[in-house]
PDB file of N, CA and C in Angstrom:
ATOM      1  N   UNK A   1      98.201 102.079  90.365  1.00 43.00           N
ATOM      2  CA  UNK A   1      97.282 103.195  90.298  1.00 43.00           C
ATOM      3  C   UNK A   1      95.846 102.708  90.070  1.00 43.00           C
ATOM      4  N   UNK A   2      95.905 101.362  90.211  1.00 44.00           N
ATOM      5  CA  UNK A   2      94.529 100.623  89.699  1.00 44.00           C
ATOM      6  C   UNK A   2      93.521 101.099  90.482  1.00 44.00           C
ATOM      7  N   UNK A   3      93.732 101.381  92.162  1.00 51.00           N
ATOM      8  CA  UNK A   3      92.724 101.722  92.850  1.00 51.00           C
ATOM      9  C   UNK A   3      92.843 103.256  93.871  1.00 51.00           C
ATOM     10  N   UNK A   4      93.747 104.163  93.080  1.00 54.00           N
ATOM     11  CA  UNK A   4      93.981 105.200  93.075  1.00 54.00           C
ATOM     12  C   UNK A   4      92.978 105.867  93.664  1.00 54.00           C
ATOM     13  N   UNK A   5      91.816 106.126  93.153  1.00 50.00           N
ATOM     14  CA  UNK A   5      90.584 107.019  93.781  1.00 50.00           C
ATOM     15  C   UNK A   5      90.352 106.502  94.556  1.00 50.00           C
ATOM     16  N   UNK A   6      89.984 105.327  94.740  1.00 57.00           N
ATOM     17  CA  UNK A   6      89.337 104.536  96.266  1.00 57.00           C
ATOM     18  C   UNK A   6      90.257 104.883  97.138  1.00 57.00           C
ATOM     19  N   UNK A   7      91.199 105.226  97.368  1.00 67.00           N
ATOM     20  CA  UNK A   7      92.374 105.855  98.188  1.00 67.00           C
ATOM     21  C   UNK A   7      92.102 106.671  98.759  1.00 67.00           C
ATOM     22  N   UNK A   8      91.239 107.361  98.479  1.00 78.00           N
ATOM     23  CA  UNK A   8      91.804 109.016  99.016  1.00 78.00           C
ATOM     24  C   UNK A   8      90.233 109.104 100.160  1.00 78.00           C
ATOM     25  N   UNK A   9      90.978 109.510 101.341  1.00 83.00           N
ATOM     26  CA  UNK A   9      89.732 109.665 102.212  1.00 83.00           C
ATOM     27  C   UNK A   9      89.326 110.950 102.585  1.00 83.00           C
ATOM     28  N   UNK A  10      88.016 111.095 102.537  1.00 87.00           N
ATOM     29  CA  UNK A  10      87.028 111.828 102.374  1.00 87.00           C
ATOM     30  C   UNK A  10      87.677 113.086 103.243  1.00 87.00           C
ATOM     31  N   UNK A  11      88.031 112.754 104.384  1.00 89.00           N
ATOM     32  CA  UNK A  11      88.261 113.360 105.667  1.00 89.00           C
ATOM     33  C   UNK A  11      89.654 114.313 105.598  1.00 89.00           C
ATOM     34  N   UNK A  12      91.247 113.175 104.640  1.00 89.00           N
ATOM     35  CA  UNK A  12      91.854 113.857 104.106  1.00 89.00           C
ATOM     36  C   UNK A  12      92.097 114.783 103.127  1.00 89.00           C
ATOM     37  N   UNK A  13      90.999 114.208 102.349  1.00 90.00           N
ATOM     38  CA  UNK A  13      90.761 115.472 101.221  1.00 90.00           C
ATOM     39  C   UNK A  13      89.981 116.566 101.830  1.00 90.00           C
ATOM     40  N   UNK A  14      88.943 116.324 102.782  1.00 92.00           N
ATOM     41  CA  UNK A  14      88.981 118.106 102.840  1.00 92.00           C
ATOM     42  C   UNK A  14      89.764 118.302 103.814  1.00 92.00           C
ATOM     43  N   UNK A  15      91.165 117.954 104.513  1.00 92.00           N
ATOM     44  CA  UNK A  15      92.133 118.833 104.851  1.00 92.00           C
ATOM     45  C   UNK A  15      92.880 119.334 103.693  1.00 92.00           C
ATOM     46  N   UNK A  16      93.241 118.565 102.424  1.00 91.00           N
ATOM     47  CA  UNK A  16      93.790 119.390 101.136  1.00 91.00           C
ATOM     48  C   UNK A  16      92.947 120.272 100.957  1.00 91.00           C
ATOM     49  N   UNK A  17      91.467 120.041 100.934  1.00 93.00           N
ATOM     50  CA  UNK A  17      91.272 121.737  99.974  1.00 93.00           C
ATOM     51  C   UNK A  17      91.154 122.740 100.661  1.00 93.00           C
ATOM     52  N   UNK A  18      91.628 122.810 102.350  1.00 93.00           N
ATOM     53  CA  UNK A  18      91.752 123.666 102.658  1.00 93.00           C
ATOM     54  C   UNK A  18      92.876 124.219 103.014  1.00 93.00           C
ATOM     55  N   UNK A  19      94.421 123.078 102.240  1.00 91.00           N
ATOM     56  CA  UNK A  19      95.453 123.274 102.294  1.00 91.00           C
ATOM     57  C   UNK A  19      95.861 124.952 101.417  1.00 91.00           C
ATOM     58  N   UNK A  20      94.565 124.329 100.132  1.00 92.00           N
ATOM     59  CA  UNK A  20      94.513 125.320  99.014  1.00 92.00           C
ATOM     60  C   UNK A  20      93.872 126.501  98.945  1.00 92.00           C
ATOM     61  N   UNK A  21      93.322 126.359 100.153  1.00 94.00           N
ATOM     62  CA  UNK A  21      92.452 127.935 100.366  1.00 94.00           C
ATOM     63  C   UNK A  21      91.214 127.782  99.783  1.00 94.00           C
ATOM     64  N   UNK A  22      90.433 126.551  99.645  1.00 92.00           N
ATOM     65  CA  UNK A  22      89.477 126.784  98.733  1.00 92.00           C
ATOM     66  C   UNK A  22      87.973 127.397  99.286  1.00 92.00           C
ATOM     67  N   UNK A  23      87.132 128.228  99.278  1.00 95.00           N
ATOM     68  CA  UNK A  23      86.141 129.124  99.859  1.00 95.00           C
ATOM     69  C   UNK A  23      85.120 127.726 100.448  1.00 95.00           C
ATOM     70  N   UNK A  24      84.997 127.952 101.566  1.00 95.00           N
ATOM     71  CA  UNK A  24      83.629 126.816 102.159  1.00 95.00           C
ATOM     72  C   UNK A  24      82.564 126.772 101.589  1.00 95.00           C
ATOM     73  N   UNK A  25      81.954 127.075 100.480  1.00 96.00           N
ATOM     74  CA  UNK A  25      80.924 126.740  99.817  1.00 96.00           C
ATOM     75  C   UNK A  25      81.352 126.038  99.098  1.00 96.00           C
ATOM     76  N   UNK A  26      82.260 126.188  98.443  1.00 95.00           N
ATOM     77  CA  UNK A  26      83.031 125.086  96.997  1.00 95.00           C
ATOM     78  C   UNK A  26      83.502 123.723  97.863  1.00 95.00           C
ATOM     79  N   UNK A  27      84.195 124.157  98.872  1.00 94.00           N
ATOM     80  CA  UNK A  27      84.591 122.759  99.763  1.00 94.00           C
ATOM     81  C   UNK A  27      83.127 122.143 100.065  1.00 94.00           C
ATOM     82  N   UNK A  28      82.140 122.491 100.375  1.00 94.00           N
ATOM     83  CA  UNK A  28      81.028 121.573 101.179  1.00 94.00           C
ATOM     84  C   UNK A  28      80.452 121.219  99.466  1.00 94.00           C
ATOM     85  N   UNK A  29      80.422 121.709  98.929  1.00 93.00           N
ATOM     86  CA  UNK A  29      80.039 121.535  98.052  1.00 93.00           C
ATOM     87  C   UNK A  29      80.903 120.212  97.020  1.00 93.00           C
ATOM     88  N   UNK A  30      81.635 120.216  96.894  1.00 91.00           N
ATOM     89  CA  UNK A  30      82.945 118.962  96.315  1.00 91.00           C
ATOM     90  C   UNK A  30      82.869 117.792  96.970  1.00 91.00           C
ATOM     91  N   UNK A  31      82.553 117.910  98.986  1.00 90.00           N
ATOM     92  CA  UNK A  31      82.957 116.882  99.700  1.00 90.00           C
ATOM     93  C   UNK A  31      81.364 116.057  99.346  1.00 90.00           C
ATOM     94  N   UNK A  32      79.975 117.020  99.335  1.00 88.00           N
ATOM     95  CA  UNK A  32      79.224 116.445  99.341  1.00 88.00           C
ATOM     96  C   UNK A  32      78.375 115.474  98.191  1.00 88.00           C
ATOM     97  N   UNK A  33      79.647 116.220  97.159  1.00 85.00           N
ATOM     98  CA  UNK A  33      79.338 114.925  95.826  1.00 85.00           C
ATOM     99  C   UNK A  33      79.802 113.183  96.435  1.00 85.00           C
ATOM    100  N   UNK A  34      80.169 113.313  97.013  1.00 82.00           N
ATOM    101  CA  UNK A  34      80.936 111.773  97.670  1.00 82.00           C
ATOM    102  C   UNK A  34      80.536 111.512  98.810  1.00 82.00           C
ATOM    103  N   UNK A  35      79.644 112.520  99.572  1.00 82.00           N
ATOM    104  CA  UNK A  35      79.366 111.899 100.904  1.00 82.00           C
ATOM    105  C   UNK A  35      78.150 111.413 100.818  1.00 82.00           C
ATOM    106  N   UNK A  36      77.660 109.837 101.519  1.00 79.00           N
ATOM    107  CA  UNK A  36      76.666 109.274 101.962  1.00 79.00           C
ATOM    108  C   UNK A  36      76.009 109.303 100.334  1.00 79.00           C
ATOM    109  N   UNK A  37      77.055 108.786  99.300  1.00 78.00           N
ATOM    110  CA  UNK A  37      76.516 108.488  97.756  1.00 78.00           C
ATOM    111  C   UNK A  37      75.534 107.058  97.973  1.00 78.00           C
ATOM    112  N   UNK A  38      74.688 106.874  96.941  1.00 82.00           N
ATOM    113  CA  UNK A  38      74.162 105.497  96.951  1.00 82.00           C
ATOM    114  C   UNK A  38      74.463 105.145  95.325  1.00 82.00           C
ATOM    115  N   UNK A  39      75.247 103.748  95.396  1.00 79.00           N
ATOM    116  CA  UNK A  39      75.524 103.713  94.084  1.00 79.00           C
ATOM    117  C   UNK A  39      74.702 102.583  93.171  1.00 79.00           C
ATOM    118  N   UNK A  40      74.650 102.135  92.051  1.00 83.00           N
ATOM    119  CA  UNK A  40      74.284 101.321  91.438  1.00 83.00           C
ATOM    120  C   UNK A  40      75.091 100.491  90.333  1.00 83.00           C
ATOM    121  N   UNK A  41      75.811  99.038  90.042  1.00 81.00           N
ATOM    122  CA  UNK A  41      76.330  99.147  89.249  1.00 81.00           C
ATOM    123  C   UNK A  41      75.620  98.867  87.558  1.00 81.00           C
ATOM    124  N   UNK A  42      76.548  98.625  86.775  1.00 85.00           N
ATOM    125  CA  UNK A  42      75.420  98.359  85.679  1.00 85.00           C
ATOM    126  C   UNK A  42      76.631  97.522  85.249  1.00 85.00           C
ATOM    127  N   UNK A  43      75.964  95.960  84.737  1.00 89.00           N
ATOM    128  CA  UNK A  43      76.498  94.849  84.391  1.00 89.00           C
ATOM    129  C   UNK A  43      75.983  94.300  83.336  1.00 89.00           C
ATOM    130  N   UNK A  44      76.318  93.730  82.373  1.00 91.00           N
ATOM    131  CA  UNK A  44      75.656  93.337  81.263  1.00 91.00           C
ATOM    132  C   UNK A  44      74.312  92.175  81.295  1.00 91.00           C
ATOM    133  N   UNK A  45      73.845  92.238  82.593  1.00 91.00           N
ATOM    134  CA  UNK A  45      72.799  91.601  82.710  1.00 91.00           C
ATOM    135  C   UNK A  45      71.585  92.709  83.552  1.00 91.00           C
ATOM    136  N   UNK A  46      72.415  93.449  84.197  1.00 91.00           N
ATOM    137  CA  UNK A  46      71.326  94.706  84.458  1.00 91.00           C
ATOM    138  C   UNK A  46      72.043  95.546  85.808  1.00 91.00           C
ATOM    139  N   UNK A  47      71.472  96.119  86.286  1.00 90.00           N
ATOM    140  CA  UNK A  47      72.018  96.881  87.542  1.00 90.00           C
ATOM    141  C   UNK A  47      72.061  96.100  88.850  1.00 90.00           C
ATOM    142  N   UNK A  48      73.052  96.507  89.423  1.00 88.00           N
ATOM    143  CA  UNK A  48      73.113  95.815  90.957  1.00 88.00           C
ATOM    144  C   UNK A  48      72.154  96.360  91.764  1.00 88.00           C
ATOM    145  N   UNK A  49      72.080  95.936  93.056  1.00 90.00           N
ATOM    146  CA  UNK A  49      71.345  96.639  93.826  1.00 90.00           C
ATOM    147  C   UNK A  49      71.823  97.527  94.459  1.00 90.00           C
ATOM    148  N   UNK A  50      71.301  98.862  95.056  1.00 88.00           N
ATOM    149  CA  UNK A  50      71.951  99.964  95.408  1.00 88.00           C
ATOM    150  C   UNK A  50      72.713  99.734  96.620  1.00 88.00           C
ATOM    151  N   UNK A  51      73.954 100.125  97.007  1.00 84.00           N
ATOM    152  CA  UNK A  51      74.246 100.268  97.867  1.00 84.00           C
ATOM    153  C   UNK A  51      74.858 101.642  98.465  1.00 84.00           C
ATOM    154  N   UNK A  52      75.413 101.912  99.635  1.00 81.00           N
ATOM    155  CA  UNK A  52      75.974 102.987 100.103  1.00 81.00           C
ATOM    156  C   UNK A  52      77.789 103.021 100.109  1.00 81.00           C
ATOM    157  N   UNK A  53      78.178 104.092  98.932  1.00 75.00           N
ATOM    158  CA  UNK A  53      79.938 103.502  98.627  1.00 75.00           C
ATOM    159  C   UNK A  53      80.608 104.536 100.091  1.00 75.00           C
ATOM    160  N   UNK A  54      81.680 103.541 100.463  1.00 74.00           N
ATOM    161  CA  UNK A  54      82.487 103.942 101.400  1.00 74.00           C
ATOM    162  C   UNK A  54      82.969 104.989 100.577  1.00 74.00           C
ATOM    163  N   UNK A  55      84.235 105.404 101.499  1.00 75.00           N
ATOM    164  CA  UNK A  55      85.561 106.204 101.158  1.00 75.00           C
ATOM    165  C   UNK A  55      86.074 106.487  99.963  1.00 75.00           C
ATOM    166  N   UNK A  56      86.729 107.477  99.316  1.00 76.00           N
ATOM    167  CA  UNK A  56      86.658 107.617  97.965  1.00 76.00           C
ATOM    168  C   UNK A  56      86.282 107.814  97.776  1.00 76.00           C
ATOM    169  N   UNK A  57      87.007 108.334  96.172  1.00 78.00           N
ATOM    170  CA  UNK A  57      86.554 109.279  94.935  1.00 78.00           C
ATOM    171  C   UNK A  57      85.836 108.017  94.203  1.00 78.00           C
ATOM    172  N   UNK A  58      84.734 108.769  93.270  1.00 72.00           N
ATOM    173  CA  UNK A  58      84.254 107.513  91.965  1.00 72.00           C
ATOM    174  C   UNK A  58      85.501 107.842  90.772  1.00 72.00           C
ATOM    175  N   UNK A  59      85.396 106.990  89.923  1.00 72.00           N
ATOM    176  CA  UNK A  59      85.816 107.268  89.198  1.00 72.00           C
ATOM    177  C   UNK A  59      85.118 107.810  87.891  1.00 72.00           C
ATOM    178  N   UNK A  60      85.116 108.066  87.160  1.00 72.00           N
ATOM    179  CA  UNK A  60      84.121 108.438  85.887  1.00 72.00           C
ATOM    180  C   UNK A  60      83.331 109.806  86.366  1.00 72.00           C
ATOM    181  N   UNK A  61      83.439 110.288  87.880  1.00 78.00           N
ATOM    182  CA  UNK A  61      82.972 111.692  88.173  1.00 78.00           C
ATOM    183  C   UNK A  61      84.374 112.314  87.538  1.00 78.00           C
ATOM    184  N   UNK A  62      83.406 113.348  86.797  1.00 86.00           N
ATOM    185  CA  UNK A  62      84.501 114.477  85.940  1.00 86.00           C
ATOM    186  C   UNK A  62      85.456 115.376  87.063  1.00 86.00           C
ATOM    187  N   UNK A  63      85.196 115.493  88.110  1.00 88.00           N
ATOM    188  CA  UNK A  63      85.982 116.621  89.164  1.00 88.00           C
ATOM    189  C   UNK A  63      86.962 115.405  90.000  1.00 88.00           C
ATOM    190  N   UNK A  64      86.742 113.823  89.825  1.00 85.00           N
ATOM    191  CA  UNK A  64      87.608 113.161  90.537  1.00 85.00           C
ATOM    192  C   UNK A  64      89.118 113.172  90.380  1.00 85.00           C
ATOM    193  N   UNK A  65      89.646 113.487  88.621  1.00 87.00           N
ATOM    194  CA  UNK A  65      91.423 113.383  88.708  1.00 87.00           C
ATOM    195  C   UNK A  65      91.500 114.412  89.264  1.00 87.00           C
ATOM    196  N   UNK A  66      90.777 115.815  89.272  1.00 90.00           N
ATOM    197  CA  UNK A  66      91.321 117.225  89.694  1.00 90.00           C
ATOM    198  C   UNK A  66      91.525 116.957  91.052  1.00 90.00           C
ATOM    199  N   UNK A  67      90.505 116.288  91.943  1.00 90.00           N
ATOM    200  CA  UNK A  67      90.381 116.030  93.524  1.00 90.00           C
ATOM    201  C   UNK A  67      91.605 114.940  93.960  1.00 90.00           C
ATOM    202  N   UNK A  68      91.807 114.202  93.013  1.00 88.00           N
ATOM    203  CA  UNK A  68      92.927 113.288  93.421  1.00 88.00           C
ATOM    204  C   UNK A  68      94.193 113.749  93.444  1.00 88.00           C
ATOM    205  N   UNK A  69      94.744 114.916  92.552  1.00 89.00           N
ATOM    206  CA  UNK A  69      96.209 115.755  91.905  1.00 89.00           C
ATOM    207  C   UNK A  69      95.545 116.694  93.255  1.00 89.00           C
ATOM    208  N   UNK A  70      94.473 117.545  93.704  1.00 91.00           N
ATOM    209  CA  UNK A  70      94.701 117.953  95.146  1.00 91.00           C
ATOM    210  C   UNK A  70      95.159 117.342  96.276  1.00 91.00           C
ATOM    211  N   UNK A  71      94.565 116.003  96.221  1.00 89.00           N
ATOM    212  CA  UNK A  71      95.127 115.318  97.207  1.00 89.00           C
ATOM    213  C   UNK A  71      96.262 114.980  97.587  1.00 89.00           C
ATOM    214  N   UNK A  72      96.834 114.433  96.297  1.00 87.00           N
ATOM    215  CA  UNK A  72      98.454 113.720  96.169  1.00 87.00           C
ATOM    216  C   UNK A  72      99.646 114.241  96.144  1.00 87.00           C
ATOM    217  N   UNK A  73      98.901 115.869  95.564  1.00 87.00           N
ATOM    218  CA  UNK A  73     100.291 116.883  95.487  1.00 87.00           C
ATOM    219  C   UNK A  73     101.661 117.038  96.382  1.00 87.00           C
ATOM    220  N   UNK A  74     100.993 117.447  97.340  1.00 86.00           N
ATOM    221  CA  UNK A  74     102.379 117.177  98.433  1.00 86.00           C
ATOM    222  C   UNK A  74     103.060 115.966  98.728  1.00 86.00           C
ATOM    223  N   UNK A  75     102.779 115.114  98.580  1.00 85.00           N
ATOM    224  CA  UNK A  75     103.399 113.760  98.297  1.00 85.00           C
ATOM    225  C   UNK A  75     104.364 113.949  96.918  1.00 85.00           C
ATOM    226  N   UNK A  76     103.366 114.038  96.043  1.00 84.00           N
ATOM    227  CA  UNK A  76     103.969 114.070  94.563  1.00 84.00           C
ATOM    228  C   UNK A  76     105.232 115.250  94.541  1.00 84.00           C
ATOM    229  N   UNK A  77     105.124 116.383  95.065  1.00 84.00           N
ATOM    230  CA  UNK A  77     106.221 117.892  95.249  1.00 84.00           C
ATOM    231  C   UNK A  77     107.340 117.188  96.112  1.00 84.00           C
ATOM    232  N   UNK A  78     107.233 116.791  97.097  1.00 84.00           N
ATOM    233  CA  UNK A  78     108.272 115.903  97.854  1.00 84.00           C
ATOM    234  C   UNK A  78     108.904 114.675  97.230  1.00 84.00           C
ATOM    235  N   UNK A  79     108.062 114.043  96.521  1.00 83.00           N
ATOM    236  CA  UNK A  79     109.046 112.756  95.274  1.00 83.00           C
ATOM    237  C   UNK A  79     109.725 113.483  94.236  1.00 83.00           C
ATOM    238  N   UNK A  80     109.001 114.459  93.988  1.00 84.00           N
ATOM    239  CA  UNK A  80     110.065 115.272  92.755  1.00 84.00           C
ATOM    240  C   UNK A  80     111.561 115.830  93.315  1.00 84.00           C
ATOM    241  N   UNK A  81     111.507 116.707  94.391  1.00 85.00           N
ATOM    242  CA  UNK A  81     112.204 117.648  94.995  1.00 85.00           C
ATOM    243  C   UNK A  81     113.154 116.692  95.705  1.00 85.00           C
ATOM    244  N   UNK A  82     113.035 116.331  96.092  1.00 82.00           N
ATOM    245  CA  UNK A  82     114.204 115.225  97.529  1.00 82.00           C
ATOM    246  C   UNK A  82     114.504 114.467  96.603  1.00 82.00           C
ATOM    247  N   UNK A  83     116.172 114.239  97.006  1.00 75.00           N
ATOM    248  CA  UNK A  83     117.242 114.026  95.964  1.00 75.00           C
ATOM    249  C   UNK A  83     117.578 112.280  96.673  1.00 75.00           C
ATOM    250  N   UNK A  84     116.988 112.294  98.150  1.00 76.00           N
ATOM    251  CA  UNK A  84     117.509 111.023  98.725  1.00 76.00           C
ATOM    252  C   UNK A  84     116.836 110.331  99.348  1.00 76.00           C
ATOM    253  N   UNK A  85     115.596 110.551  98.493  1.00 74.00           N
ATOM    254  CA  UNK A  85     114.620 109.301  99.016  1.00 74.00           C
ATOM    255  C   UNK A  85     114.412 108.230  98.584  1.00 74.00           C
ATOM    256  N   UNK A  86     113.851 106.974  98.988  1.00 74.00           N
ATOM    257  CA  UNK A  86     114.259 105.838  98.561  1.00 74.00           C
ATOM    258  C   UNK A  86     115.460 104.804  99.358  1.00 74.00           C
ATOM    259  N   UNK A  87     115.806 104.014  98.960  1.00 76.00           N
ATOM    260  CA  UNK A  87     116.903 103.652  99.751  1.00 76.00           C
ATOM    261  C   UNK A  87     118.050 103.215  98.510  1.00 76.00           C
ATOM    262  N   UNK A  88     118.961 102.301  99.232  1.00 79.00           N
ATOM    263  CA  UNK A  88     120.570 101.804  98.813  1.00 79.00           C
ATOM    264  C   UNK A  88     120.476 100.789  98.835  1.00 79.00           C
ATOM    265  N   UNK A  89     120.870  99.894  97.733  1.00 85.00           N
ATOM    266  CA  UNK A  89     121.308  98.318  98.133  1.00 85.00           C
ATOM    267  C   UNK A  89     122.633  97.991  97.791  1.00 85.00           C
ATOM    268  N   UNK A  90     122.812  97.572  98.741  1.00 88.00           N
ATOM    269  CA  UNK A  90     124.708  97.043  98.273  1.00 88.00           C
ATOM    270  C   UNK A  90     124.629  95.168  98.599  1.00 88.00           C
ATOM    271  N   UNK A  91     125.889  94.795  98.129  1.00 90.00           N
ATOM    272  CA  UNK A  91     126.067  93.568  97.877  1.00 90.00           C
ATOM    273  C   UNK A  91     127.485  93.252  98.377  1.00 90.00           C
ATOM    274  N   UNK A  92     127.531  92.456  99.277  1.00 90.00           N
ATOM    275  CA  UNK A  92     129.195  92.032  99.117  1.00 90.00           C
ATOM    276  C   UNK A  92     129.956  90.474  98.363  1.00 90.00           C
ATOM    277  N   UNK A  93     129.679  90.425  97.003  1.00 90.00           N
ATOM    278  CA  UNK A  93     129.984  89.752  96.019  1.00 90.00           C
ATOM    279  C   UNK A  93     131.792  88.548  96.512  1.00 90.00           C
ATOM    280  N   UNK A  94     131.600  87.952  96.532  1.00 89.00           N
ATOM    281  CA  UNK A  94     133.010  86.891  96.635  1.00 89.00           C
ATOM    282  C   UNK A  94     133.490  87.048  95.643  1.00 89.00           C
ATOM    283  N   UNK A  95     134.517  87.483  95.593  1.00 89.00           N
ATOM    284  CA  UNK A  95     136.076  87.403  94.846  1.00 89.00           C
ATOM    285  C   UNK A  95     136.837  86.412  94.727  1.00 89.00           C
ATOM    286  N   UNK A  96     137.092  86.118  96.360  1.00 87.00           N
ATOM    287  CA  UNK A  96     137.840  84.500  96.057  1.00 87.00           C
ATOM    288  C   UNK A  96     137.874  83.818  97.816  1.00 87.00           C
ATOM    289  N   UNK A  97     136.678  83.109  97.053  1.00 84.00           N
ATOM    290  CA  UNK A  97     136.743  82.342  98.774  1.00 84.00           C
ATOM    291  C   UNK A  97     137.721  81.405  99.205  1.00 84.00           C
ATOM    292  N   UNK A  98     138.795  81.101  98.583  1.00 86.00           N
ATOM    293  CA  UNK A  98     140.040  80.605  99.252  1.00 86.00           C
ATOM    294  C   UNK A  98     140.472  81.685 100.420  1.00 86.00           C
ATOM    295  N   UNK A  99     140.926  83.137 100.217  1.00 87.00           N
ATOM    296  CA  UNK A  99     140.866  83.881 100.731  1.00 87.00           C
ATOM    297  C   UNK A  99     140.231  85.203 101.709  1.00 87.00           C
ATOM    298  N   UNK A 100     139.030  84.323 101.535  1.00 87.00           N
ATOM    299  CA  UNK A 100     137.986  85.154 101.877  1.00 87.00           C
ATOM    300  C   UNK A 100     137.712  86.667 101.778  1.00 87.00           C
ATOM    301  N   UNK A 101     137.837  86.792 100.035  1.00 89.00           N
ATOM    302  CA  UNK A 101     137.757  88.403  99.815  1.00 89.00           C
ATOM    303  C   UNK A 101     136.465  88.628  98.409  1.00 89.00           C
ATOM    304  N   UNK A 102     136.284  89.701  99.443  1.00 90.00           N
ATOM    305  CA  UNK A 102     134.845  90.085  98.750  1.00 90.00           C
ATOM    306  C   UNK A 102     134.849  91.394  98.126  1.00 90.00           C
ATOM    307  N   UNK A 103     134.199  92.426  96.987  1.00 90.00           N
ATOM    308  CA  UNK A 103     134.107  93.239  96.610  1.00 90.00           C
ATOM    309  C   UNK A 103     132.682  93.656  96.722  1.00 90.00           C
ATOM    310  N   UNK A 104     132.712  95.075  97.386  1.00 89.00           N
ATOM    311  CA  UNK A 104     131.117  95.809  97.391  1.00 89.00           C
ATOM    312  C   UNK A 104     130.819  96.270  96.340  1.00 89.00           C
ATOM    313  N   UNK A 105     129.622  95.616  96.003  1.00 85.00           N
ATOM    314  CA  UNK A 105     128.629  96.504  95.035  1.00 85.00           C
ATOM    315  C   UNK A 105     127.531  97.028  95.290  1.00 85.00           C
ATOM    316  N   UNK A 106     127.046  97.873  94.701  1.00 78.00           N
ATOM    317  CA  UNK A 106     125.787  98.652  94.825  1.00 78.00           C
ATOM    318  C   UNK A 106     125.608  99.665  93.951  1.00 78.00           C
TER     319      UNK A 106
END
């Protein structure tokens, strides 16, 4: 989850918030906290030089976990709900290789 916000693209998130019905002023308004940002960092020797941040949420913006739990939801509702996702591993373990008999595990 280390780079969780940097994940989420701009383009897919506003297909979520309009998954959610959210009114086009609030959407242009949300997308344009993140679009064409210029950032600066601050390092214990002083600030970087500005640049222009790609894709993604910042982090430390207060509306970014809310924008990320929009984003991820349907992903996240489908890992909860589906009983058989994921996969199976089985093993066929030797019993007795004189005889060549094996027992499945998994």
């Amino acid at each position: 989850m280390k780079k969780a916000f940097d994940s989420v693209s701009l383009k897919m998130l506003e297909k979520a918030l309009e998954r959610i019905k959210l009114p086009m002023s609030t959407k242009k308004f949300l997308l344009n906290l993140f679009n064409s940002r210029r950032i600066k960092v601050i390092t214990s020797f002083s600030l970087t030089q500005e640049f222009t941040a790609e894709d993604g949420l910042d982090q430390g913006e207060v509306v970014s976990p809310l924008l990320w739990r929009i984003f991820y939801d349907p992903l996240l509702y489908e890992i909860q709900n589906k009983r058989k996702l994921g996969y199976e591993m089985s093993l066929d373990w030797p019993t007795n290789l004189n005889y060549n008999k094996f027992q499945k595990m998994s």
